[in-house]
C-alpha positions as CSV (number, residue, x, y, z in Angstrom):
1,M,101.3,70.5,106.3
2,S,103.7,72.3,104.0
3,D,107.0,74.0,105.1
4,L,106.6,77.5,106.4
5,P,108.8,80.6,105.9
6,K,111.5,81.2,108.5
7,G,110.0,82.5,111.8
8,W,106.5,81.2,111.1
9,A,104.7,78.5,113.1
10,W,101.6,76.3,112.6
11,T,98.8,76.8,115.1
12,T,95.0,76.5,115.0
13,L,92.3,79.1,114.6
14,G,91.0,78.3,118.1
15,Q,94.4,79.2,119.7
16,L,94.5,82.7,118.2
17,G,91.8,84.3,120.3
18,S,88.9,83.9,122.7
19,W,85.6,82.8,121.1
20,R,82.2,84.0,122.0
21,G,78.8,83.2,120.7
22,G,75.6,85.2,120.7
23,G,71.9,85.1,121.2
24,T,68.7,87.0,120.6
25,P,67.1,88.8,123.6
26,S,63.4,88.1,123.8
27,K,61.4,90.4,121.6
28,R,58.6,90.1,124.1
29,N,60.6,92.0,126.7
30,P,60.6,95.8,125.7
31,S,63.3,96.5,128.3
32,F,65.7,94.5,126.2
33,W,65.2,96.7,123.1
34,E,63.6,100.0,123.7
35,G,66.1,102.8,124.0
36,G,69.0,100.3,123.5
37,T,72.4,101.8,122.8
38,I,74.5,98.6,122.6
39,S,75.1,97.3,119.1
40,W,73.5,93.9,118.2
41,L,75.1,92.3,115.2
42,S,73.3,89.8,113.0
43,P,74.0,88.3,109.5
44,K,72.1,91.1,107.8
45,D,74.8,93.6,108.9
46,M,77.6,91.6,107.3
47,G,78.0,93.5,104.0
48,D,81.6,94.7,104.3
49,T,84.8,93.2,105.6
50,V,85.1,96.1,108.1
51,L,81.7,97.0,109.6
52,K,80.6,100.6,110.3
53,G,77.6,99.8,112.5
54,T,74.6,97.6,113.1
55,Q,70.9,98.0,112.3
56,D,69.8,96.9,115.8
57,H,70.6,97.9,119.4
58,I,69.8,96.4,122.7
59,T,70.0,97.5,126.4
60,E,72.3,96.6,129.2
61,S,69.6,94.4,130.8
62,A,69.5,92.4,127.6
63,V,73.2,91.7,127.8
64,S,73.1,90.6,131.4
65,E,69.8,88.6,131.2
66,S,70.0,86.9,127.8
67,A,72.3,84.5,125.9
68,T,74.2,87.2,124.0
69,S,77.6,88.6,125.2
70,L,79.5,91.8,124.8
71,I,82.2,91.4,122.2
72,P,85.3,93.8,122.5
73,A,86.2,96.1,119.6
74,D,88.5,94.7,116.9
75,S,87.0,91.2,117.1
76,V,86.4,89.2,113.9
77,A,82.8,88.1,113.4
78,I,81.8,85.1,111.3
79,V,78.4,83.8,110.3
80,V,78.0,80.2,111.3
81,R,74.4,79.6,110.3
82,S,72.7,80.9,107.2
83,G,71.4,79.9,103.8
84,I,74.2,82.0,102.2
85,L,76.8,79.4,103.5
86,E,75.9,77.5,100.4
87,R,78.4,79.6,98.5
88,T,80.4,81.9,100.9
89,V,81.1,82.6,104.6
90,P,80.5,86.2,105.7
91,I,83.5,87.4,107.8
92,A,84.1,90.9,109.0
93,L,86.2,92.9,111.4
94,V,84.1,94.7,114.0
95,P,86.0,97.8,115.1
96,F,83.5,98.7,117.9
97,E,82.1,96.9,120.9
98,T,79.0,94.9,120.1
99,T,76.8,91.9,120.9
100,L,75.7,89.4,118.3
101,N,72.9,86.9,117.6
102,Q,73.0,83.1,117.8
103,D,73.9,82.6,114.1
104,M,77.3,84.2,114.6
105,K,80.6,83.7,116.4
106,A,83.3,86.3,117.3
107,I,87.0,85.8,117.7
108,S,88.8,88.3,119.9
109,P,92.5,88.0,119.0
110,Y,95.0,87.5,121.8
111,V,97.9,89.9,122.2
112,G,100.4,89.0,119.6
113,V,97.8,88.5,116.8
114,D,96.9,91.5,114.6
115,S,93.1,91.6,114.2
116,R,93.3,92.7,110.6
117,W,95.7,89.9,109.8
118,L,93.3,87.4,111.5
119,L,90.5,88.9,109.3
120,Y,92.4,88.3,106.1
121,A,93.7,84.9,107.2
122,L,90.0,83.8,107.7
123,I,88.9,85.3,104.4
124,S,91.8,83.4,102.6
125,Q,90.4,80.1,104.1
126,V,86.7,80.5,103.0
127,D,86.9,77.7,100.4
128,V,88.6,75.4,103.0
129,I,85.9,76.3,105.6
130,L,83.1,75.6,103.1
131,G,84.8,72.3,102.2
132,T,85.6,70.9,105.6
133,C,83.5,72.8,108.3
134,R,80.1,73.2,106.7
135,K,77.2,71.0,107.7
136,D,74.1,70.9,105.4
137,G,70.9,71.0,107.4
138,T,67.3,70.4,106.3
139,T,66.6,74.2,106.1
140,V,69.9,76.1,106.3
141,A,73.6,75.2,106.3
142,S,75.8,75.8,109.3
143,I,79.5,75.8,110.2
144,D,80.8,73.2,112.7
145,T,82.6,75.5,115.1
146,S,84.7,72.7,116.6
147,R,86.1,71.9,113.1
148,L,86.5,75.7,112.5
149,R,88.5,76.1,115.7
150,A,90.7,73.2,114.7
151,L,91.5,74.7,111.3
152,P,95.3,74.9,110.8
153,I,96.6,78.4,110.4
154,P,100.2,79.5,109.6
155,L,101.2,82.2,112.0
156,P,104.0,84.7,111.1
157,P,105.8,86.9,113.6
158,L,103.7,89.9,114.8
159,A,105.9,92.5,113.0
160,E,105.4,90.5,109.8
161,Q,101.7,90.4,110.3
162,H,101.7,94.2,110.3
163,R,103.7,94.3,107.1
164,I,101.5,91.8,105.4
165,V,98.3,93.7,106.3
166,E,99.8,97.0,105.1
167,L,100.8,95.7,101.7
168,L,97.7,93.4,101.4
169,E,95.3,96.3,102.0
170,D,97.1,98.4,99.4
171,H,96.6,95.6,96.8
172,L,93.0,94.9,97.8
173,S,92.0,98.5,97.8
174,R,92.9,98.7,94.1
175,L,90.9,95.6,93.4
176,D,88.0,97.0,95.5
177,A,88.1,100.2,93.3
178,A,88.0,98.1,90.1
179,D,85.2,95.9,91.5
180,G,83.3,99.1,92.4
181,T,83.4,100.3,88.8
182,L,82.2,96.9,87.6
183,A,79.4,96.8,90.2
184,A,78.3,100.3,89.0
185,V,78.1,98.9,85.4
186,A,76.1,95.9,86.7
187,R,73.7,98.2,88.5
188,R,73.1,100.2,85.3
189,I,72.5,97.0,83.4
190,D,70.1,95.8,86.1
191,A,68.2,99.1,85.8
192,L,67.9,98.8,82.1
193,T,66.9,95.2,82.5
194,D,64.1,96.2,84.8
195,A,63.0,98.9,82.4
196,L,62.8,96.3,79.6
197,A,60.8,94.0,81.8
198,I,58.3,96.7,82.8
199,D,57.9,97.7,79.1
200,A,57.5,94.1,78.0
201,V,54.9,93.1,80.6
202,G,53.1,96.3,80.2
203,V,50.8,96.1,83.2
204,A,51.1,96.4,87.0
205,P,49.7,94.0,89.6
206,G,46.0,94.4,89.9
207,A,45.7,96.8,87.0
208,M,43.0,96.8,84.3
209,L,44.2,94.4,81.5
210,P,44.1,94.9,77.8
211,Q,41.4,93.2,75.8
212,D,41.8,89.4,75.5
213,W,44.3,89.3,78.4
214,E,43.3,87.5,81.7
215,W,44.5,87.3,85.2
216,R,45.5,83.7,86.2
217,S,46.9,82.4,89.4
218,L,50.2,80.6,89.2
219,E,48.5,77.5,90.5
220,S,45.9,77.5,87.7
221,L,48.7,77.7,85.1
222,S,50.6,74.7,86.7
223,S,49.9,71.0,86.8
224,G,51.6,70.8,90.1
225,S,54.2,72.3,92.5
226,S,56.6,70.8,95.0
227,Y,59.6,71.4,97.3
228,G,62.9,69.8,96.5
229,T,65.0,67.2,98.3
230,S,66.9,67.9,101.5
231,T,69.2,64.9,101.0
232,K,72.9,65.5,101.6
233,C,74.8,66.4,98.4
234,D,78.5,66.7,97.5
235,P,80.6,67.5,94.4
236,Q,82.1,64.0,94.7
237,G,78.7,62.2,95.3
238,Q,77.8,59.3,93.1
239,G,74.0,59.7,93.2
240,T,71.4,61.8,91.3
241,P,72.7,65.3,90.4
242,V,70.8,68.0,92.3
243,V,70.3,71.6,91.2
244,R,70.9,74.2,93.9
245,I,70.5,78.0,94.3
246,P,73.9,78.7,92.6
247,N,72.6,76.8,89.5
248,I,69.8,79.4,89.0
249,R,71.4,82.1,86.9
250,G,70.0,84.6,84.4
251,G,66.6,82.9,84.3
252,A,68.0,79.5,83.3
253,L,69.9,76.6,84.7
254,D,73.7,76.7,84.9
255,L,75.0,73.1,85.3
256,A,78.7,74.0,85.5
257,D,79.0,73.5,89.3
258,M,76.9,70.5,90.2
259,K,76.5,68.5,93.4
260,Y,75.3,64.9,93.6
261,A,73.2,63.0,96.2
262,V,75.5,61.0,98.5
263,D,72.9,58.3,99.1
264,L,73.1,56.0,96.1
265,E,69.9,54.1,97.0
266,L,67.8,57.3,97.1
267,H,65.4,57.4,94.2
268,L,64.6,61.0,93.1
269,D,62.7,60.2,89.9
270,Q,59.7,62.2,91.0
271,L,61.9,65.3,91.3
272,H,63.5,65.0,87.9
273,L,63.2,68.3,85.9
274,K,61.1,68.6,82.8
275,A,60.8,71.1,80.0
276,G,58.5,73.9,81.1
277,D,59.3,73.6,84.8
278,L,59.9,76.9,86.6
279,L,62.2,76.9,89.7
280,F,61.8,79.5,92.4
281,V,64.5,80.3,95.1
282,R,62.4,80.0,98.2
283,T,64.8,80.5,101.1
284,N,68.0,82.6,101.3
285,G,69.7,85.2,103.4
286,S,69.7,87.7,100.5
287,P,66.5,89.5,99.4
288,T,68.0,89.9,96.0
289,L,68.0,86.1,95.5
290,I,64.7,85.3,97.1
291,G,62.0,84.5,94.5
292,R,64.5,84.4,91.6
293,T,63.5,81.9,88.9
294,G,65.0,79.6,86.4
295,V,63.3,78.1,83.4
296,V,63.9,74.4,82.5
297,R,64.2,74.0,78.7
298,R,64.5,70.3,78.3
299,D,63.9,67.1,80.2
300,V,66.9,66.1,82.4
301,A,67.5,63.4,85.0
302,I,68.4,66.0,87.5
303,A,66.6,66.7,90.8
304,F,66.3,70.0,92.7
305,A,67.2,71.0,96.3
306,S,64.8,71.9,99.1
307,Y,65.9,75.6,98.8
308,L,63.8,75.6,95.6
309,I,60.1,75.2,94.7
310,R,59.1,73.8,91.3
311,F,56.0,74.8,89.3
312,Q,55.3,72.4,86.4
313,L,53.9,74.8,83.7
314,G,54.2,72.2,80.9
315,S,55.4,74.7,78.3
316,V,58.7,76.6,78.0
317,D,56.8,79.4,76.4
318,V,54.5,79.8,79.5
319,A,57.5,79.3,81.8
320,D,59.4,82.1,80.0
321,W,56.4,84.4,80.3
322,V,55.9,83.8,84.0
323,H,59.7,84.2,84.5
324,L,59.5,87.6,82.8
325,V,56.5,88.7,84.9
326,V,57.9,87.7,88.3
327,S,61.3,89.2,87.4
328,S,59.8,92.6,86.7
329,P,60.2,95.2,89.6
330,Q,56.4,95.4,90.5
331,W,56.2,91.6,91.1
332,R,59.7,91.4,92.7
333,E,58.4,94.0,95.2
334,Q,55.4,91.8,96.0
335,I,57.6,88.7,96.4
336,V,60.3,90.2,98.6
337,K,57.6,91.7,100.8
338,A,55.9,88.3,101.2
339,A,59.1,86.6,102.2
340,A,59.1,86.5,106.0
341,S,62.5,87.3,107.5
342,S,63.7,85.4,110.5
343,A,67.2,86.0,111.9
344,G,68.3,87.3,108.5
345,Q,66.7,84.5,106.5
346,Y,64.0,85.2,103.9
347,N,61.4,82.5,103.1
348,L,58.8,82.1,100.5
349,N,56.0,79.5,101.0
350,Q,54.3,77.5,98.3
351,T,50.8,78.9,99.2
352,F,51.8,82.5,98.4
353,L,53.3,81.5,95.1
354,K,50.3,79.5,94.1
355,R,48.1,82.5,94.6
356,L,50.4,84.9,92.7
357,Q,48.4,86.6,89.9
358,I,49.9,86.5,86.5
359,P,48.7,88.6,83.6
360,L,48.3,86.3,80.6
361,P,48.1,87.7,77.0
362,P,46.8,85.6,74.0
363,V,49.3,83.1,72.7
364,D,50.3,85.0,69.6
365,M,50.8,88.2,71.5
366,R,52.8,86.5,74.2
367,T,55.1,85.0,71.6
368,E,55.6,88.4,70.0
369,I,56.4,90.1,73.3
370,L,58.8,87.4,74.4
371,T,60.6,87.5,71.1
372,A,61.0,91.3,71.2
373,H,62.1,91.2,74.8
374,S,64.7,88.5,74.0
375,D,66.2,90.5,71.1
376,A,66.4,93.7,73.3
377,Y,67.8,91.9,76.2
378,G,70.5,90.1,74.2
379,D,72.9,93.0,74.1
380,L,72.5,93.7,77.8
381,A,73.0,90.0,78.6
382,R,76.3,90.0,76.6
383,L,77.5,93.1,78.4
384,L,76.5,91.6,81.7
385,Q,78.4,88.5,80.9
386,D,81.5,90.5,80.1
387,S,81.1,92.3,83.4
388,H,80.8,89.0,85.3
389,A,83.9,87.7,83.5
390,A,85.9,90.7,84.6
391,L,84.6,90.3,88.2
392,S,85.7,86.6,88.1
393,R,89.2,87.6,87.0
394,S,89.3,90.1,89.8
395,A,88.2,87.5,92.3
396,A,90.9,85.1,91.0
397,L,93.6,87.9,91.4
398,R,92.3,88.6,94.9
399,R,92.6,84.9,95.8
400,A,96.2,84.9,94.4
401,V,97.2,87.9,96.4
402,L,95.7,86.3,99.6
403,R,97.5,83.0,98.8
404,A,100.8,84.8,98.4
405,A,100.3,86.7,101.7
406,F,99.7,83.6,103.7
407,N,102.4,81.5,102.0
408,G,104.9,84.1,103.1
409,E,105.5,85.4,99.5
410,L,104.0,88.9,99.8
411,V,106.6,90.5,102.1
412,D,110.2,89.6,103.0
413,Q,111.0,87.9,106.3
414,D,113.1,89.9,108.8
415,P,115.4,87.7,110.9
416,N,115.1,90.3,113.8
417,D,111.4,89.6,114.2
418,E,110.4,87.5,117.2
419,P,109.6,84.0,115.9
420,A,106.0,83.1,116.0
421,A,106.8,79.9,118.0
422,V,108.1,82.1,120.9
423,A,104.9,84.2,120.7
424,L,102.7,81.0,120.7
425,E,104.4,79.7,123.8
426,R,103.7,83.0,125.5
427,L,100.1,83.0,124.3
428,R,99.5,79.5,125.6
429,A,100.9,80.6,129.0
430,E,99.2,83.9,129.3
431,S,95.9,83.7,127.3
432,K,93.1,81.8,128.9
433,P,89.7,82.1,127.2
434,P,87.3,83.5,129.7
435,R,84.3,81.5,130.9
436,K,81.1,82.7,129.2
437,R,79.3,83.9,132.3
438,A,82.3,85.6,133.7
439,A,83.0,87.3,130.4
440,K,79.4,88.7,130.3
441,R,79.6,90.0,133.9
442,T,83.0,91.6,133.2
443,A,81.9,93.2,129.9
444,A,78.6,94.4,131.3
445,A,80.3,95.9,134.3
446,S,82.8,97.7,132.1
447,T,79.9,99.1,130.0
448,R,78.1,100.4,133.1
449,G,81.3,101.8,134.7
């Protein structure tokens, strides 16, 4: 561990607050849900770093008779099981009392730990959490909470925590404003992209087709379809490279950030990608990503992950057309609606995609439409690329500000502040994490009283 600024001390995340998990009250018991007034937090609520509310509410009987627990206000919630853990870790401050589901944990900071400081400290460690605490499962990734609790955290004096938060939020609010402007630009580009796709495809699902067009199922256009590999992959792996959800960008494959199979003896030749393959994102926590597609333009000795489904269309031209169709708003609506949601996770199955109806124009007309669409989309794509580059620079600046804050470089140290080591000794003596059952009884009693 590196040297710390004067007055700071090393501790672990598990020593900064009491930890509580969650659960899902039975949907079969109406008394757990009907007329509920107690917030129930799940991954789908985690859109902001400071939450304003939850979509779902449960009753007092659900709290006392299920695995969920009441979490005090100003706790920090973290998603520990979700497909989105492939690329980030949703973390948020919950300024109101709540319960939460089984895919989440909450940290209630002890006296002497600023809840907002804890929020930003965790956010600053997202890359470390993904690198050292994530476990890749066969369906969705998860966070090993024992490793998470053992994560080293540099703790400044409480007064300095307050100063860090005040200045940090000032800097981050400016970056948030800039990101908001860039997001508005991206939304406008998305709207124009949708309009181009609608105009290019020219028909809606189930509509009467122009002469010489025909409806074809995706299965009939494909020589085969399959799920990908669930083998463990790592950026430092030495085995076969494996395409994942982050590699599906803009309708194509982005191979800049690859992972490789850890098992050197595993043969994945049957999953190697070929020109004309179309990859669908089949499972994810975000409805905006579910069903997104990427066209493979050349044969590559690269496999694909189990989060994806491959349809072997045999022709880049056909794959481009299907990609255009399924990316248009009318087909996106069908796909998202078909993706069953379970605990915030959306899933597409192969059977639905096989039956998906695609309007197919004659070859010469298809080529003409694709060419015209590509020309029209080119300017929008370049503008979107510039927008993404600006967002990347903003994210890099955000990381730099957070790094400075938790290296003790953002604010000056005050020799009059109580050293963090003294506060830690007091925390160890005074703060005992409550047993789960006792915590639930106490919380439920305080709610009733």
